[in-house]
Tab-separated table of C-alpha atoms and ligand atoms in Angstrom:
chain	number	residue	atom	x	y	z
B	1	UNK	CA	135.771	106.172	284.600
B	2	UNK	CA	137.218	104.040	281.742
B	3	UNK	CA	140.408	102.302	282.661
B	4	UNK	CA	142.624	101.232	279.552
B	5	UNK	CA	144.676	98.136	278.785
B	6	UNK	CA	146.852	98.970	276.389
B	7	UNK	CA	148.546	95.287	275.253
B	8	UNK	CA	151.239	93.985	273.176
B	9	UNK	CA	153.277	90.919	272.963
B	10	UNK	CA	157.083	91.539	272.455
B	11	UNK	CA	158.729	94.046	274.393
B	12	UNK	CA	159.545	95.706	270.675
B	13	UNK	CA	155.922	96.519	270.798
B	14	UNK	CA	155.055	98.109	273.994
B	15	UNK	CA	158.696	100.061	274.789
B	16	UNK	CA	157.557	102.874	271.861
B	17	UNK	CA	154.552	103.209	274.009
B	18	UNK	CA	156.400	103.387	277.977
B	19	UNK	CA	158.530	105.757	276.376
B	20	UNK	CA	155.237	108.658	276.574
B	21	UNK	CA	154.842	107.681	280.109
B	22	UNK	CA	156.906	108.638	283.699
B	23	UNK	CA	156.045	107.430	287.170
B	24	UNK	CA	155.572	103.776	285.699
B	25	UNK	CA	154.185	101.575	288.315
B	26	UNK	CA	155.403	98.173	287.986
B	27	UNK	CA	153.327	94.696	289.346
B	28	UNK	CA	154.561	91.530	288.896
B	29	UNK	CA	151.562	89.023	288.653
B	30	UNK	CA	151.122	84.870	286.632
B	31	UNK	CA	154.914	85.150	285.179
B	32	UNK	CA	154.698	88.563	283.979
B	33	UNK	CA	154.819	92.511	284.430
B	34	UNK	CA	152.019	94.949	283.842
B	35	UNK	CA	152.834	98.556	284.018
B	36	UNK	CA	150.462	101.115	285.299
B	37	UNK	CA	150.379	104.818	284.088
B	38	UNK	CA	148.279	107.708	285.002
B	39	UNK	CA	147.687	109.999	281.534
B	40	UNK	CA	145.692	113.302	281.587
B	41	UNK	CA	143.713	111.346	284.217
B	42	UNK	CA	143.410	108.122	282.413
B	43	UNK	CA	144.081	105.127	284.453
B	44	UNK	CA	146.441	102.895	282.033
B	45	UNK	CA	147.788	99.496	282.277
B	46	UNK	CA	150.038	98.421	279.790
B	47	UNK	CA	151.840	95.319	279.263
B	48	UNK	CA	153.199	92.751	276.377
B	49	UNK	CA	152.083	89.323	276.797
B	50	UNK	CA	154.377	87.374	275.125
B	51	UNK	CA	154.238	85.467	271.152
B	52	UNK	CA	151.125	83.487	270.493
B	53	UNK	CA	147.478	82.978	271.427
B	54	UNK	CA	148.003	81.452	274.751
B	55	UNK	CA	150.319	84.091	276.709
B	56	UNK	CA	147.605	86.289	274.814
B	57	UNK	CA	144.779	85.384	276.246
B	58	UNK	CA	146.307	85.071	279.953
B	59	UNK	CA	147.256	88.866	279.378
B	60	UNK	CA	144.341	90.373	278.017
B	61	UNK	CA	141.883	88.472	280.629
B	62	UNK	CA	144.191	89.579	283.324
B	63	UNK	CA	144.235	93.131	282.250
B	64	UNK	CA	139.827	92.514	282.609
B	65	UNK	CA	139.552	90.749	285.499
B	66	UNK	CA	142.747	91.429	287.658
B	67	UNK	CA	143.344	94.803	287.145
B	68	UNK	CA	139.607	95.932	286.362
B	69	UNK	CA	140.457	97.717	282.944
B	70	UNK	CA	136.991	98.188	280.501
B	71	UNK	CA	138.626	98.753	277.435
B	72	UNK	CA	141.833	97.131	275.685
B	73	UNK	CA	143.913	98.807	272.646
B	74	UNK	CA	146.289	96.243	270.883
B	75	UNK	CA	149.375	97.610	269.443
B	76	UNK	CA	151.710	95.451	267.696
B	77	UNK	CA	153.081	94.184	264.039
B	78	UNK	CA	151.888	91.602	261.581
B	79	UNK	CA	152.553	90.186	258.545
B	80	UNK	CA	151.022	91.481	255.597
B	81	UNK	CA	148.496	89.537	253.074
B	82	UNK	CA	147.061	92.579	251.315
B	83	UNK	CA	149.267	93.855	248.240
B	84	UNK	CA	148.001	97.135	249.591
B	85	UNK	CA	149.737	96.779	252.417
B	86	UNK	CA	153.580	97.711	252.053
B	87	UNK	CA	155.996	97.345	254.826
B	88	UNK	CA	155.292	99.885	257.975
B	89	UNK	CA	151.557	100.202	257.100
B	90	UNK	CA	148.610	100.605	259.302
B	91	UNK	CA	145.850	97.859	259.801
B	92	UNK	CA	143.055	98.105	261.740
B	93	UNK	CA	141.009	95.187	262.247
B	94	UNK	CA	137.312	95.070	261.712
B	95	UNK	CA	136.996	91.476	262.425
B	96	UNK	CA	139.525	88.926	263.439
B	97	UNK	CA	140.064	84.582	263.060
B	98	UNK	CA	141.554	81.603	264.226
B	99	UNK	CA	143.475	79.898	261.052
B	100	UNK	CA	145.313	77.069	262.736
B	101	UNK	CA	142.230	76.257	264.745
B	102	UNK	CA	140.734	72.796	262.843
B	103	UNK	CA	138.817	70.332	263.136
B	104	UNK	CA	137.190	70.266	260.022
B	105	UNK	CA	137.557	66.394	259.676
B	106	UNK	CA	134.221	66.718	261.521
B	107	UNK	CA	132.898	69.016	258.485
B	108	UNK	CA	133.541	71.894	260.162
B	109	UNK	CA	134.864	75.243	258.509
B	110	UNK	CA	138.578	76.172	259.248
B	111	UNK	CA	138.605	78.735	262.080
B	112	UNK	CA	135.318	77.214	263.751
B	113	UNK	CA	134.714	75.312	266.990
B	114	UNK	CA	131.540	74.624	268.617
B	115	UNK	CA	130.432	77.244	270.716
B	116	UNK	CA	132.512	80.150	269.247
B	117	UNK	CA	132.338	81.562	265.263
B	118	UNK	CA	134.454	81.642	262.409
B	119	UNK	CA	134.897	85.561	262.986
B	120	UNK	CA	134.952	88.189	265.638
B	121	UNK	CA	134.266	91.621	265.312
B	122	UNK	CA	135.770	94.411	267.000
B	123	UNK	CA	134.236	97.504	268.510
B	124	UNK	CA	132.552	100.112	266.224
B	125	UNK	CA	133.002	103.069	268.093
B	126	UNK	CA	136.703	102.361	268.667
B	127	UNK	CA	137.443	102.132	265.219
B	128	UNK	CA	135.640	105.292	264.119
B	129	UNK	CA	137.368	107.536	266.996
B	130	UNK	CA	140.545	105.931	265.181
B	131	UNK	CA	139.414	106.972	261.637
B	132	UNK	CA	138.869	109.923	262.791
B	133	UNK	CA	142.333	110.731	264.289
B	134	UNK	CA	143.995	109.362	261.445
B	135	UNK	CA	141.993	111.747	259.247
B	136	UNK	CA	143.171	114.442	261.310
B	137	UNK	CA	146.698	113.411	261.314
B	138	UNK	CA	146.599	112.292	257.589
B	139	UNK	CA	147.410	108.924	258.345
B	140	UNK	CA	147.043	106.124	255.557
B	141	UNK	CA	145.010	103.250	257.423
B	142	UNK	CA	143.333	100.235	256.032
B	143	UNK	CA	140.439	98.364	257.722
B	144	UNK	CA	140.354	94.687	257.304
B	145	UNK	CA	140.298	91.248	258.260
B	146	UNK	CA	143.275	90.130	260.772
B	147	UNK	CA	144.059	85.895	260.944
B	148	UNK	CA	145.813	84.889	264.047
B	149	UNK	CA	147.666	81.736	264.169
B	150	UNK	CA	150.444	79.993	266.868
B	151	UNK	CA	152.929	80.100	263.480
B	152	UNK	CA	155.241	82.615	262.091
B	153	UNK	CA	153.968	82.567	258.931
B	154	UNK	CA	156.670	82.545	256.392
B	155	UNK	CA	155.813	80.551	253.054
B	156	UNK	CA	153.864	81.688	249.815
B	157	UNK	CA	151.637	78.352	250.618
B	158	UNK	CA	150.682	79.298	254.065
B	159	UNK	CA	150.117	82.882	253.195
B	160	UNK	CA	147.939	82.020	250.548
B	161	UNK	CA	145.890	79.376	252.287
B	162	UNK	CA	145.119	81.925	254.987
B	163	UNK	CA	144.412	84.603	252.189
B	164	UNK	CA	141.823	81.825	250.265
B	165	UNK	CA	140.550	80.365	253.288
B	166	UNK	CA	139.870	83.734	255.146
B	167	UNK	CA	139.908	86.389	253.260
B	168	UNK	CA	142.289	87.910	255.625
B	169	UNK	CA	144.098	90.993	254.937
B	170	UNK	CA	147.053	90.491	257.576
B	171	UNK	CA	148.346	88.078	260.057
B	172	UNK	CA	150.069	87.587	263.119
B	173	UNK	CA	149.317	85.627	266.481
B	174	UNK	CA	147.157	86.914	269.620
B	175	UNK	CA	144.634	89.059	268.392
B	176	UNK	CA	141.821	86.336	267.367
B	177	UNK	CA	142.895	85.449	271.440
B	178	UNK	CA	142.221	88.691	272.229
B	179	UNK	CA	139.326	89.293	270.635
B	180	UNK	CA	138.171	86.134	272.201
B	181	UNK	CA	138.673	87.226	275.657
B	182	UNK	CA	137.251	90.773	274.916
B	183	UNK	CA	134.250	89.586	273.131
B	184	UNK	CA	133.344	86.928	276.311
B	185	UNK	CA	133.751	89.392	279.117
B	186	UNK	CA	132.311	92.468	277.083
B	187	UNK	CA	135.040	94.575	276.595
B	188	UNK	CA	134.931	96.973	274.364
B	189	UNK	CA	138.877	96.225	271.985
B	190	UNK	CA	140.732	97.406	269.311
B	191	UNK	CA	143.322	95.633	267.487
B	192	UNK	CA	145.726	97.958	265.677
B	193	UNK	CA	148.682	96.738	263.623
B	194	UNK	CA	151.812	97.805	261.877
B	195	UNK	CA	153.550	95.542	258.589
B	196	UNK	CA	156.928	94.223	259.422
B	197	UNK	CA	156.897	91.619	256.532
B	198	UNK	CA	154.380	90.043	253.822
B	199	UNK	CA	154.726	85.909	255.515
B	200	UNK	CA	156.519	84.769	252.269
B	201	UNK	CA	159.643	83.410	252.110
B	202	UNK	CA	161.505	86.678	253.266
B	203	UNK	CA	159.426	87.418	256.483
B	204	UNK	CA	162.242	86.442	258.612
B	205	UNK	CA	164.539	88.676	257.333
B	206	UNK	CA	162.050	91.450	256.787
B	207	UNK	CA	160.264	90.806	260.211
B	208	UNK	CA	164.028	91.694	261.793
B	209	UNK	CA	164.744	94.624	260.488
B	210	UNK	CA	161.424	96.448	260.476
B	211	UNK	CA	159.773	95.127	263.668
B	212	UNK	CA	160.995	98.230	265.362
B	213	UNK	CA	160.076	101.029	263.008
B	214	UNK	CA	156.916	99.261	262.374
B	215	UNK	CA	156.405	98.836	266.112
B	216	UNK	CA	156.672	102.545	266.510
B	217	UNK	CA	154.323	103.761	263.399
B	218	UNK	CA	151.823	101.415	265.311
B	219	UNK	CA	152.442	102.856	268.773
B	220	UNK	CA	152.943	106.758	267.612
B	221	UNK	CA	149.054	106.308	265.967
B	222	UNK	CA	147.875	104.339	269.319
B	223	UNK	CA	148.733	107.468	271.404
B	224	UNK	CA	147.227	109.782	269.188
B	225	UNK	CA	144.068	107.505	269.855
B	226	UNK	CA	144.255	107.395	273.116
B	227	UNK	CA	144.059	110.942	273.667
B	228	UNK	CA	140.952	111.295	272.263
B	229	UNK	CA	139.186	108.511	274.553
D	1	4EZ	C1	160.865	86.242	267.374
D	1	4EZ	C2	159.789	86.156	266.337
D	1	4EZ	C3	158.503	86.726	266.819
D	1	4EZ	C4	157.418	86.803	265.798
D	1	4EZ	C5	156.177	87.468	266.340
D	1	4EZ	C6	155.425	88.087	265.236
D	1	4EZ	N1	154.200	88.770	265.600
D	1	4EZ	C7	153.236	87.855	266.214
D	1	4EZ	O1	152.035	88.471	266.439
D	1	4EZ	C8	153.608	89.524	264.488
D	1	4EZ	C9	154.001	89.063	263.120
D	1	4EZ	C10	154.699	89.796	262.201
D	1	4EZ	N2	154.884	89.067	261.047
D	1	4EZ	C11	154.314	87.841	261.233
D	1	4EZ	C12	154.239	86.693	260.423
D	1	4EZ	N3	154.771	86.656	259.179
D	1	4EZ	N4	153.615	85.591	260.920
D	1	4EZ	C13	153.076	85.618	262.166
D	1	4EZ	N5	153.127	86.677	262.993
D	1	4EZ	C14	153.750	87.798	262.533
């Protein structure tokens, strides 16, 4: 019986989702609250980790190993990189990268450690049961390349070092973390996203006022997924 994480990491991201849920379940556990749902029979943990790769990876691997969940939708916003993407549009991520993770003083490529790989990809089938629903609901949704970084990206330079370096279509900060953590225990993951800004010099200002209605386009497509799992 599948149990779902369903993971975000601001509040902003997760509350649109709660809201679909009653007779939350609340445990406190490592400095944070996870929230557990039953749905049409669907055992559901949801939680937001907190900003950046770190609190993202403690989330997502406690979601796996603490509270026994086998697959783990992402629902959030990100910066867009993509001129096709406009403020409040979908991303889902195919495959996902580090692009504050360095050392290529060694001669390594930017993204790349030993032991791990430039890029991560994200579950197949999950992405074409999401295709499919946003078919069916006529949703516009791009597939691409997400780069994750510990940096609120917010300068033309940075933007376009991440864009020429990566290839990247949006960014933002834990899902390369969770994708990470997903990939090593064998989850199967999904890592949706919504555009709040376009990390140029007005992504601050942008990322404000949208983060909310691009929180919820992100969320309102999530739930549509889920009830086709
Ligand atoms: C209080 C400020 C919290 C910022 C958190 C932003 N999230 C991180 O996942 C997504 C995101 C939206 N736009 C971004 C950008 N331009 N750079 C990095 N990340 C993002």
């Amino acid at each position: 019986m599948t149990k779902l994480a369903i993971m975000g990491a601001m509040e902003e991201e997760i509350e649109p989702l709660l809201s679909y849920f009653e007779n939350v379940n609340t445990v406190e556990f490592a400095n944070n609250k996870y929230y557990e749902v039953n749905y049409d029979g669907l055992e559901i943990v949801i939680a937001y980790s907190k900003i950046g790769k770190v609190f993202a990876s403690l989330t997502a691997a406690t979601m796996i190993e603490k509270f026994g969940c086998d697959t783990l939708l992402f629902s959030g916003v990100a910066g867009g990189i993509n001129p096709e993407l406009k403020i409040g549009d979908l991303i889902i991520a195919d495959k996902l990268c580090q692009h504050d993770l360095d050392i290529t003083a060694f001669g390594h490529p930017n993204g790349y450690v030993p032991g791990g790989k430039v890029f991560i990809q994200t579950s197949e089938e999950l992405r074409t049961i999401a295709k499919k629903v946003a078919l069916e609901n006529n949703l516009k949704v791009i597939e691409g390349t997400i780069a994750t970084g510990d940096q609120f990206v917010h300068s033309t330079e940075r933007k376009e070092f991440i864009q020429k370096t990566f290839d990247a279509d949006a960014l933002e900060m834990e899902g390369a973390s969770v994708a990470v953590v997903c990939d090593a225990l064998n989850i199967p993951y999904f890592i949706l996203r919504a555009i709040s800004d376009t990390a140029d010099m007005d992504a601050g200002f942008d990322f404000d006022e949208f983060l909310k209605s691009s929180a919820k386009n992100s969320a309102d497509y999530l739930i549509k997924i889920v009830k086709e799992l």
